Short mmCIF file of C-alpha atoms in Angstrom, two decimals:
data_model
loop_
_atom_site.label_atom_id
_atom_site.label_comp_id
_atom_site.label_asym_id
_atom_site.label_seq_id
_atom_site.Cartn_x
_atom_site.Cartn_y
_atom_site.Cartn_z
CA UNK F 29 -10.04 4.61 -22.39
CA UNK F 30 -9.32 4.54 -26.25
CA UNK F 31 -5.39 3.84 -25.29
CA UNK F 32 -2.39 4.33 -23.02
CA UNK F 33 -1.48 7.62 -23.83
CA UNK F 34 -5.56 8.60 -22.85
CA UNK F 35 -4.62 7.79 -19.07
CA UNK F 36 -4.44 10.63 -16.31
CA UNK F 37 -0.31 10.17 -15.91
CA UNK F 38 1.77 8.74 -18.78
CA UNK F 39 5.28 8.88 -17.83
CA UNK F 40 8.00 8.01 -20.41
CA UNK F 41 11.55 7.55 -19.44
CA UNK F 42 11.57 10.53 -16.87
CA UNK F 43 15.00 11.11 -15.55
CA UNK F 44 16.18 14.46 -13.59
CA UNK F 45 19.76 14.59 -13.18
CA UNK F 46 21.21 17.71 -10.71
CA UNK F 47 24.83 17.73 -11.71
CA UNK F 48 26.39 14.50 -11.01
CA UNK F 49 23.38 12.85 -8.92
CA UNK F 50 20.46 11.10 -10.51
CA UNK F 51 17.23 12.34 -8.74
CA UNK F 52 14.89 10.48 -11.15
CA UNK F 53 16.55 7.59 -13.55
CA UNK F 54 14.83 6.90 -16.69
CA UNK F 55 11.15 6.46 -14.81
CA UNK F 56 8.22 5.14 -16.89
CA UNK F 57 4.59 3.88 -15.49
CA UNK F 58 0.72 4.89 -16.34
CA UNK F 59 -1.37 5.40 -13.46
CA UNK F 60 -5.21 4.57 -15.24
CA UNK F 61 -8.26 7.01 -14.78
CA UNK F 62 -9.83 6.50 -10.98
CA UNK F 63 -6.70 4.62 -10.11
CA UNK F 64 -5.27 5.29 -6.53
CA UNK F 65 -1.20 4.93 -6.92
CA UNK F 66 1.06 4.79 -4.43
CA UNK F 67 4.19 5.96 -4.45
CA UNK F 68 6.85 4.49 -2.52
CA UNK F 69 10.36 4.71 -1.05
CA UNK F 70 12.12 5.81 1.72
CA UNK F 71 13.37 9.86 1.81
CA UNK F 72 15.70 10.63 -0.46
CA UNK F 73 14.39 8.23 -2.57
CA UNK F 74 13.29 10.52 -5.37
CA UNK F 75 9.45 10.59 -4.64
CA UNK F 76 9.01 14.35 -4.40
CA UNK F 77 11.39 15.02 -7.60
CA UNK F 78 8.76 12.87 -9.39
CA UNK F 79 6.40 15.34 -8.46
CA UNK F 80 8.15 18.38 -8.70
CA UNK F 81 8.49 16.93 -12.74
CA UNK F 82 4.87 15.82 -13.06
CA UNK F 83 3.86 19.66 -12.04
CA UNK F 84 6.41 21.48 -14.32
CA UNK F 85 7.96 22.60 -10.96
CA UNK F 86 11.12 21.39 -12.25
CA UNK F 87 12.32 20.50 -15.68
CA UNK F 88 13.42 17.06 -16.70
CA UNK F 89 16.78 15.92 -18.01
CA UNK F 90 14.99 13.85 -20.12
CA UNK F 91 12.38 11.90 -20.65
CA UNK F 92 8.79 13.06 -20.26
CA UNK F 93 5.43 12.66 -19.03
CA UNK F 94 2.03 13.64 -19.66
CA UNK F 95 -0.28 14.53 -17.42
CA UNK F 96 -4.21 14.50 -17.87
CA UNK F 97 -3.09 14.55 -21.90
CA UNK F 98 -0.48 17.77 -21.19
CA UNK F 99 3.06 16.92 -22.20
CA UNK F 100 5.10 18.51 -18.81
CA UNK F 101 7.37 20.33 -21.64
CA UNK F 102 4.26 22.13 -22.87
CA UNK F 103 4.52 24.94 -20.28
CA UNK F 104 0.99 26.53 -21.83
CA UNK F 105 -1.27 22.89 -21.83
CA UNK F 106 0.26 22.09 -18.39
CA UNK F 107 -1.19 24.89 -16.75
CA UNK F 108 -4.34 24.67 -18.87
CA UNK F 109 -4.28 21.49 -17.40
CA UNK F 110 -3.82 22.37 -13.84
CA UNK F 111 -7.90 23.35 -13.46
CA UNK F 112 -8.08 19.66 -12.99
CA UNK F 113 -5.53 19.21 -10.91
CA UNK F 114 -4.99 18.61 -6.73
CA UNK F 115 -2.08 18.80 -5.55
CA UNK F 116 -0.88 18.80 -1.77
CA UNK F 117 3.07 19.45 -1.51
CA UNK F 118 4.96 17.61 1.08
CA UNK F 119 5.92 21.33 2.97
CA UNK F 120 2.73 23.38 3.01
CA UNK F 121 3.54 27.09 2.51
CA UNK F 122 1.05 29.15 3.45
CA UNK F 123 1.21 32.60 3.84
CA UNK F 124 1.71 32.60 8.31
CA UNK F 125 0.23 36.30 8.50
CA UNK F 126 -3.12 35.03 6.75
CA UNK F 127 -6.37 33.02 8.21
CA UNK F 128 -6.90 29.38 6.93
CA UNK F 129 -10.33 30.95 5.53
CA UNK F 130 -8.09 33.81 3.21
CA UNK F 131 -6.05 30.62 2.01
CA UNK F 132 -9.35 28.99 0.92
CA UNK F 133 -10.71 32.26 -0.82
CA UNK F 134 -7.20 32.41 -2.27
CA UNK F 135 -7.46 28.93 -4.36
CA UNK F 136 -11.06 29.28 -5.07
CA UNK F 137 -10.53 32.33 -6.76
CA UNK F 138 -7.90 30.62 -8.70
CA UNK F 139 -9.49 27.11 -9.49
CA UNK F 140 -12.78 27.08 -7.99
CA UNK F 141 -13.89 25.67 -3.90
CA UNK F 142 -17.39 23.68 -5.09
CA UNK F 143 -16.57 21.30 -2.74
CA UNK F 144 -15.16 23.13 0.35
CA UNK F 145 -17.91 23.14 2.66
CA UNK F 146 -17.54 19.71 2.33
CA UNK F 147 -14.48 18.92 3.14
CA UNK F 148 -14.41 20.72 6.05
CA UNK F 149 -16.61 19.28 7.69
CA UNK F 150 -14.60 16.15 7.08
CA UNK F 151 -11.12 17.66 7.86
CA UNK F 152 -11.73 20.38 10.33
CA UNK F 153 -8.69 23.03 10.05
CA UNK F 154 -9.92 26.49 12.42
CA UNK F 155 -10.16 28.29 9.28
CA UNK F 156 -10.69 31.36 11.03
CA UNK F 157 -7.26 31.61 13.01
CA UNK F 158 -3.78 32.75 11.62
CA UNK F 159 -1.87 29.76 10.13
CA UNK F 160 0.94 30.92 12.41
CA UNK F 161 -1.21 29.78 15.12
CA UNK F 162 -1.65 25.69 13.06
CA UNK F 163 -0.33 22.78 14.35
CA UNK F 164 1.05 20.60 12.08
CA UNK F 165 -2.14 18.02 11.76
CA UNK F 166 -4.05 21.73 11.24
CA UNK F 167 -1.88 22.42 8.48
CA UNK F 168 -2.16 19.36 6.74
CA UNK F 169 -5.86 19.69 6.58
CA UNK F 170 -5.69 23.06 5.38
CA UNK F 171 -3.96 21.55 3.04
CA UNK F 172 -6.33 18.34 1.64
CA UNK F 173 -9.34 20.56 1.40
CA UNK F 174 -7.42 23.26 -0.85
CA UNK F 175 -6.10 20.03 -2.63
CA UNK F 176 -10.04 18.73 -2.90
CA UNK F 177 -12.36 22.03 -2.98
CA UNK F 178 -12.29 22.11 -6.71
CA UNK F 179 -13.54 18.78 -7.53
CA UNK F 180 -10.13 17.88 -9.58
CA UNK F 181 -9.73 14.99 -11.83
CA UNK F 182 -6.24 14.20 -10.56
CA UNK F 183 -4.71 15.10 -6.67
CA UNK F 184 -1.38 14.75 -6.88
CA UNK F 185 -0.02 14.49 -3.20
CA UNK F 186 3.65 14.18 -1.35
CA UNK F 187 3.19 12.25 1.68
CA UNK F 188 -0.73 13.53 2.40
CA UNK F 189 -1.01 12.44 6.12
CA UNK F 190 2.38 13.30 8.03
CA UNK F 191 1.18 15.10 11.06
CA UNK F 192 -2.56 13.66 11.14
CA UNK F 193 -3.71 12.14 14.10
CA UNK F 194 -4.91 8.70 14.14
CA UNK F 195 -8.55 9.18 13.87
CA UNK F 196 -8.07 11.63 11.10
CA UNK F 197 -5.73 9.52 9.26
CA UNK F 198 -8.70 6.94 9.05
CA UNK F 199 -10.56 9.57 7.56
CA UNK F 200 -8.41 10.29 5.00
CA UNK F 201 -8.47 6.78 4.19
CA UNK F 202 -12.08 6.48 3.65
CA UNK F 203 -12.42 9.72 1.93
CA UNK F 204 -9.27 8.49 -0.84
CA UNK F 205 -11.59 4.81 -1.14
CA UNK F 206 -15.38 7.35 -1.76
CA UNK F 207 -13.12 9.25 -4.39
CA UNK F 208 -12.09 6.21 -5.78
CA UNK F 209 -15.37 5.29 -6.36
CA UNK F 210 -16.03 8.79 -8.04
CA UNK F 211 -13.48 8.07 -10.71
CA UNK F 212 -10.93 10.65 -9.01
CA UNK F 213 -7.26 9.53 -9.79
CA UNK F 214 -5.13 9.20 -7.20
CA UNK F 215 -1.32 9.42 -7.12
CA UNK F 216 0.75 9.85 -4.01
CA UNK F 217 3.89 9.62 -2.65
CA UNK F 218 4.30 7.66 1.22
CA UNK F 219 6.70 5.71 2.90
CA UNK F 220 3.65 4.58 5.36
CA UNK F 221 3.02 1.69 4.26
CA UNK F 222 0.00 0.68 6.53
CA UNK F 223 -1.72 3.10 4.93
CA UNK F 224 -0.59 2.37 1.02
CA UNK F 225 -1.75 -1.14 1.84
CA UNK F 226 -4.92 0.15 2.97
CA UNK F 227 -5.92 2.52 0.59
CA UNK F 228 -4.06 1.92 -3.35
CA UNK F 229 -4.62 -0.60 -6.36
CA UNK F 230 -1.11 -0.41 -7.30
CA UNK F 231 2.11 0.67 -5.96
CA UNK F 232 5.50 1.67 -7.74
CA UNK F 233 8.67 0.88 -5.80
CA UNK F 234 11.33 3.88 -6.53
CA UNK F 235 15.06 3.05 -5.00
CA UNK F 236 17.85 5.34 -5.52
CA UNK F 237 15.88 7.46 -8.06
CA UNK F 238 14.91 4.52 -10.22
CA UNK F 239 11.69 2.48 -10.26
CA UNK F 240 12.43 -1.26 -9.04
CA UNK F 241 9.20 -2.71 -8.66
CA UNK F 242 5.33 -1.45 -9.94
CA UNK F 243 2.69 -3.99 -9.19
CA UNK F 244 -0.68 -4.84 -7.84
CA UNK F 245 -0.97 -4.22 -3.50
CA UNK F 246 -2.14 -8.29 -3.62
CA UNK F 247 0.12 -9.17 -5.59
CA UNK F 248 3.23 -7.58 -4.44
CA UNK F 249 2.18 -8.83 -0.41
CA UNK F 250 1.86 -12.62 -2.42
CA UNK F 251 5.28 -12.66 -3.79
CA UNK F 252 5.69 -11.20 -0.59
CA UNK F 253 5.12 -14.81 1.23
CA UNK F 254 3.58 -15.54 4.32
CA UNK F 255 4.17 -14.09 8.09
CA UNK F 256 4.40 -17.78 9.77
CA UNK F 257 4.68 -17.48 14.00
CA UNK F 258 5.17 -21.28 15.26
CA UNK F 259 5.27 -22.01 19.10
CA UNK F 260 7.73 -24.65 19.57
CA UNK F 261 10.39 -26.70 21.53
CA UNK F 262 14.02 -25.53 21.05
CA UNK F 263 15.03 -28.88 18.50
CA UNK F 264 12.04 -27.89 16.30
CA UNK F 265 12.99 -24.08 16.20
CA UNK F 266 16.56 -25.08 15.27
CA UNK F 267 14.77 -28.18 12.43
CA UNK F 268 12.59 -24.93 11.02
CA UNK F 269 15.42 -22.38 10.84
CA UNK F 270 17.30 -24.69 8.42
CA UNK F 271 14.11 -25.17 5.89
CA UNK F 272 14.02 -24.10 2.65
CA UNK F 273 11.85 -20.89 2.20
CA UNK F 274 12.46 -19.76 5.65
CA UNK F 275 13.70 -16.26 5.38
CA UNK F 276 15.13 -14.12 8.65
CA UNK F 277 13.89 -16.81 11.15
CA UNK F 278 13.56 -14.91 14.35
CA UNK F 279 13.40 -16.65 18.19
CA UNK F 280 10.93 -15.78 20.24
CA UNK F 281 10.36 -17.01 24.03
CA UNK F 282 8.09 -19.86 22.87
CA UNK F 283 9.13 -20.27 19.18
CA UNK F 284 10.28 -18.57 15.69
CA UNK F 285 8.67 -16.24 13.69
CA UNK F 286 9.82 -15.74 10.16
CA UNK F 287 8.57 -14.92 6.28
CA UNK F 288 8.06 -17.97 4.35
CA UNK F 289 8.43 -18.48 0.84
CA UNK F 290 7.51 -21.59 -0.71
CA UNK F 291 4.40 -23.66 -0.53
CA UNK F 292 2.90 -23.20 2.48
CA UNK F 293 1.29 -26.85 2.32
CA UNK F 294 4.82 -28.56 2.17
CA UNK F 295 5.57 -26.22 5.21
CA UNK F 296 2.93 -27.52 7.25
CA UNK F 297 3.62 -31.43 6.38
CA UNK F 298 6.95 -30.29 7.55
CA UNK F 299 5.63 -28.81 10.68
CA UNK F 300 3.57 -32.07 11.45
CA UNK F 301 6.62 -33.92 11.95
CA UNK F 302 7.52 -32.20 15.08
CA UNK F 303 6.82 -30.64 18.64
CA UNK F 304 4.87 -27.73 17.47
CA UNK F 305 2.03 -26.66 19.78
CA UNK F 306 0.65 -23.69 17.55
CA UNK F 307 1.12 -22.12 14.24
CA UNK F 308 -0.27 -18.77 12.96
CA UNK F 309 0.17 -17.71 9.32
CA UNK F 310 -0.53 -14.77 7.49
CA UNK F 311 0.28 -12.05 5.20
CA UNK F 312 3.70 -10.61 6.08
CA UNK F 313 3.82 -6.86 6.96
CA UNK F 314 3.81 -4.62 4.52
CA UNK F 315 7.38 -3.35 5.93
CA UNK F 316 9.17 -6.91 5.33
CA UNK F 317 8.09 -6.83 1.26
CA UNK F 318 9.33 -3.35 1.56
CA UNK F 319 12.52 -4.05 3.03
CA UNK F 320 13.02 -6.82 0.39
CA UNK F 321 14.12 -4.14 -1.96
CA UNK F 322 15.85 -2.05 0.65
CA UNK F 323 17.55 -4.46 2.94
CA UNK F 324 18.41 -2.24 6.17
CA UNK F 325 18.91 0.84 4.60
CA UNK F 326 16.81 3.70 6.06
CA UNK F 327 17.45 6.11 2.87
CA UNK F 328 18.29 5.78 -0.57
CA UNK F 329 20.66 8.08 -2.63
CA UNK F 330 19.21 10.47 -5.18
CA UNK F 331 16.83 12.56 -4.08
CA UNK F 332 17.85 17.00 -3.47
CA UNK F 333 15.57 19.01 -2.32
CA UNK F 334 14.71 21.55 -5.46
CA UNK F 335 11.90 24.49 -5.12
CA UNK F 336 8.36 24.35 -5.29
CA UNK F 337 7.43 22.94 -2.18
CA UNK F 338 4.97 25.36 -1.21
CA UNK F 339 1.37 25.49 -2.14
CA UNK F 340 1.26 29.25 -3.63
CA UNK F 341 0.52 30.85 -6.72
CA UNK F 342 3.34 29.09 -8.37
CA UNK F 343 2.42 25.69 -7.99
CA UNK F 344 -1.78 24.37 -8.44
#
């Protein structure tokens, strides 16, 4: 890449305003060729505005963004640019009356299906029944192979597993890491964060519409400090709640558990001064480094629903 402004997604001060609530507030990151980005924040964060902008599905306040070198004000190079483009909506709307199959033929005809055999053999939606008769894992399928079929350069997807089973989820997984490895860029938008941890190079953090945080997976779980679980007597619990670097100690029937974050050797000369009969440490859940920017909030202001959700003619 010769430069910046060469990468898949470019975006420059994006900001969406819908009368007096900020949906998006002045958002800027790159997401680099074969890159797989996750997008993160709980609803109503202003995830699926992002992506409503990035797709020309809504129009920003200001700000900008290119995507795959097509400036989303450039109504004409943004759906040049939409060949090369994926793109699996949070609320799949496909047509209820047609089979899965006539929703296949449907995008093919439109951008091409080179890879559809494929993929369904890997996600297995019964093509040949009505939608109307989908579950919602069935759906979702449906929905990652149209996404796929075309061999895109950049899948853009909102939330790409709610409604998957386990075992499928997995699959999904695997199949993001292969495309990875086939230079596909990746950007989506989760608030599962098992499977951002599992699956993406780098994350972006959005609260309230505005981007608080954009860093490395490793990284972020680092500053993230360390998941300690000690099994102890009652006057070392009470000697480790009042340590510096303990964060949200938590009593257990045999001991604390709690995030730590200082130096985790000075922690355990600490430990070694007392009753302790076991310690495990280790990387704290993903959900603690997340709640770090949300505290106990379960939704952030922001976010309205706008249209484009669905996954006709009008959007990829």
């Amino acid at each position: 890449m010769s430069g910046e402004t060469d990468r898949p997604l470019v975006v420059e001060g994006l900001t969406k305003a819908f009368g007096s609530v900020v949906a998006n507030d002045d958002v800027s990151f790159t997401v680099s060729e074969g890159e797989v980005f996750g997008f993160l924040g709980p609803n109503g964060a202003g995830k699926s505005t992002t992506i409503r902008l990035l797709l020309g599905l809504l129009k920003p306040t200001s700000g900008t963004a290119r995507v795959l070198g097509a400036d989303i004000r450039d109504e004409a190079a943004l759906t040049a640019a939409k060949r090369r483009i994926g793109y699996l909506p949070a609320n799949l709307a496909f047509d209820e009356g047609v089979t899965g199959e006539a929703v296949l033929d449907y995008h093919a005809a439109m951008k091409g299906g080179s890879r559809r055999a494929e993929l369904l053999e890997l996600f297995t939606p019964p093509i040949e029944r009505p939608v109307r008769d989908y579950s919602t894992g069935n759906r979702r399928m449906l929905g990652l192979v149209q996404a796929f079929m075309h061999d895109p350069d950049l899948v853009i997807m909102d939330e790409p597993t709610a409604g998957l089973d386990p075992l499928k989820q997995e699959a999904f997984n695997e199949f993001v890491r292969d495309e990875r490895e086939r230079g596909t860029t990746v950007f989506f938008s989760s608030h599962v964060l098992s499977e951002v941890r599992r699956v993406c190079d780098r994350v972006g953090i959005l609260r309230a519409g505005a981007l608080v945080e954009l860093e490395d997976v490793e990284a972020l779980l680092h500053r993230g400090g360390k998941h300690v679980r000690a099994h102890a007597d009652d006057a070392a619990v009470e000697t480790i709640a009042g340590l510096d670097g303990v964060i949200d100690p938590e009593r257990f029937a045999e001991g604390v558990q709690f995030i730590y974050a200082g130096d985790v050797n000075a922690l355990l000369r600490e430990l070694a001064a007392h009753d302790i009969r076991d310690v495990e440490i280790g990387e704290p859940p993903l959900e603690d480094v997340f709640a770090h920017y949300y505290g106990s909030e379960g939704t952030a202001d922001g976010e309205r629903e706008g249209a484009g959700d669905g996954a006709g003619p009008a959007d990829v």
